[in-house]
């Protein structure tokens, strides 16, 4: 039994010795195959494989080679890192520069827009602001008040329509109570100026008011028609027919006459009155126009037309068959109404 055990132990020892002698060769072959395989992938993987190798025949030689490989790897790796870092830095710098430029441009644009808006607002405010003259002092001259009176003159500016401005000149009278507190005694308008120098309106701009005037002054329009046809009848002529399309056109013309202040057969756009006929489809035949302004009644304006040879000739022209009549109020209520007759042969 003891002999068998000793033999088994001896056999085991021999196997261990044989195995220990063959291990280095097996390990060297294995690593070599791994290294050659990884060489085909990438630099970083090849460098790491070489630095990890420790299976050469001489330990000293292996260490020297490993040191050399490590130094080479370190140098190359450091170079790559530096190169990559430089590229990343350049990219970041470029991005930051673009972002900074965009922010500055945005701020500049915003500031310019703000300045422009403020300037426009300031101009508008200045244009429409109330102007004031220095106050003057006088003794009491207002009924019921005998104390000190301060007088201030102001001009109120306002937009009406079609670009026409109204300038109101006003005098303000101030008094003082027992405690010396200032209060308004009276406000007195001394003058009005209608500034038509900036008048601008197209046919379509005037059309809504023209249609409204057709209704507002319907009775006046019918009376002008009656008086006109009475004149024609007295001369043995057939009556004129009131044409609604011509009447709308005549009311546009009356509105234009009243607000522009251009009392002429040439319109504010420097075109002849006949341009209205052409715009409304009256491209053939004969046309005529009678104008009147500052008259308050149909009787007044018809009497004026009858007394004028050229106006009366239009009324008595046998070629005319249709008529359009327009009426519009002046922006200045003290100047009454503007009147228009449009004649057409068709």
Short mmCIF file of N, CA and C in Angstrom, two decimals, residues 134-142 144-152 172-186:
data_model
loop_
_atom_site.label_atom_id
_atom_site.label_comp_id
_atom_site.label_asym_id
_atom_site.label_seq_id
_atom_site.Cartn_x
_atom_site.Cartn_y
_atom_site.Cartn_z
N UNK A 134 -45.29 132.38 -23.19
CA UNK A 134 -45.09 132.77 -21.80
C UNK A 134 -46.32 133.53 -21.28
N UNK A 135 -46.75 133.22 -20.06
CA UNK A 135 -47.94 133.89 -19.52
C UNK A 135 -47.69 135.37 -19.25
N UNK A 136 -48.74 136.12 -19.37
CA UNK A 136 -48.67 137.55 -19.03
C UNK A 136 -49.65 137.83 -17.91
N UNK A 137 -49.37 138.87 -17.17
CA UNK A 137 -50.21 139.20 -16.01
C UNK A 137 -50.93 140.51 -16.25
N UNK A 138 -52.20 140.52 -15.87
CA UNK A 138 -52.98 141.76 -16.00
C UNK A 138 -53.91 141.88 -14.82
N UNK A 139 -54.51 143.03 -14.68
CA UNK A 139 -55.47 143.23 -13.59
C UNK A 139 -56.76 142.53 -13.95
N UNK A 140 -57.64 142.34 -12.97
CA UNK A 140 -58.89 141.63 -13.20
C UNK A 140 -59.73 142.27 -14.29
N UNK A 141 -60.06 141.47 -15.34
CA UNK A 141 -60.88 142.00 -16.42
C UNK A 141 -61.98 141.02 -16.80
N UNK A 142 -62.22 140.05 -15.93
CA UNK A 142 -63.25 139.05 -16.18
C UNK A 142 -64.40 139.27 -15.22
N UNK A 144 -67.06 139.14 -12.57
CA UNK A 144 -67.17 138.38 -11.33
C UNK A 144 -65.85 138.12 -10.66
N UNK A 145 -64.74 138.56 -11.26
CA UNK A 145 -63.43 138.35 -10.66
C UNK A 145 -62.63 139.62 -10.79
N UNK A 146 -62.04 140.08 -9.66
CA UNK A 146 -61.32 141.36 -9.67
C UNK A 146 -59.86 141.23 -9.25
N UNK A 147 -59.41 139.99 -9.07
CA UNK A 147 -58.03 139.80 -8.63
C UNK A 147 -57.04 139.71 -9.78
N UNK A 148 -55.90 139.18 -9.47
CA UNK A 148 -54.83 139.04 -10.45
C UNK A 148 -55.22 138.00 -11.51
N UNK A 149 -54.92 138.29 -12.76
CA UNK A 149 -55.23 137.39 -13.87
C UNK A 149 -53.95 137.09 -14.66
N UNK A 150 -53.70 135.80 -14.84
CA UNK A 150 -52.59 135.37 -15.70
C UNK A 150 -53.18 134.86 -17.01
N UNK A 151 -52.58 135.27 -18.10
CA UNK A 151 -53.09 134.90 -19.42
C UNK A 151 -52.01 134.10 -20.16
N UNK A 152 -52.40 132.94 -20.68
CA UNK A 152 -51.48 132.06 -21.42
C UNK A 152 -52.09 131.70 -22.77
N UNK A 172 -55.87 131.12 -22.41
CA UNK A 172 -56.33 130.62 -21.11
C UNK A 172 -56.14 131.72 -20.07
N UNK A 173 -57.18 131.98 -19.30
CA UNK A 173 -57.14 133.00 -18.25
C UNK A 173 -57.18 132.30 -16.89
N UNK A 174 -56.19 132.62 -16.04
CA UNK A 174 -56.09 132.00 -14.72
C UNK A 174 -56.23 133.06 -13.64
N UNK A 175 -56.94 132.69 -12.57
CA UNK A 175 -57.05 133.55 -11.39
C UNK A 175 -56.47 132.84 -10.17
N UNK A 176 -56.54 133.48 -9.02
CA UNK A 176 -55.99 132.92 -7.79
C UNK A 176 -57.00 133.06 -6.67
N UNK A 177 -57.14 132.00 -5.85
CA UNK A 177 -58.06 132.05 -4.73
C UNK A 177 -57.39 132.69 -3.51
N UNK A 178 -58.10 132.69 -2.38
CA UNK A 178 -57.59 133.34 -1.17
C UNK A 178 -56.30 132.70 -0.66
N UNK A 179 -56.10 131.42 -1.00
CA UNK A 179 -54.89 130.72 -0.55
C UNK A 179 -53.75 130.81 -1.57
N UNK A 180 -53.99 131.58 -2.63
CA UNK A 180 -52.97 131.73 -3.65
C UNK A 180 -52.92 130.59 -4.66
N UNK A 181 -53.93 129.72 -4.60
CA UNK A 181 -53.94 128.59 -5.53
C UNK A 181 -54.51 129.03 -6.89
N UNK A 182 -53.82 128.62 -7.95
CA UNK A 182 -54.18 129.03 -9.31
C UNK A 182 -55.34 128.20 -9.83
N UNK A 183 -56.28 128.85 -10.52
CA UNK A 183 -57.40 128.12 -11.13
C UNK A 183 -57.77 128.77 -12.46
N UNK A 184 -58.40 127.97 -13.34
CA UNK A 184 -58.77 128.45 -14.68
C UNK A 184 -60.06 129.26 -14.60
N UNK A 185 -59.96 130.49 -15.08
CA UNK A 185 -61.13 131.36 -15.13
C UNK A 185 -61.91 131.19 -16.43
N UNK A 186 -61.19 131.17 -17.54
CA UNK A 186 -61.85 131.14 -18.84
C UNK A 186 -60.88 130.64 -19.91
#
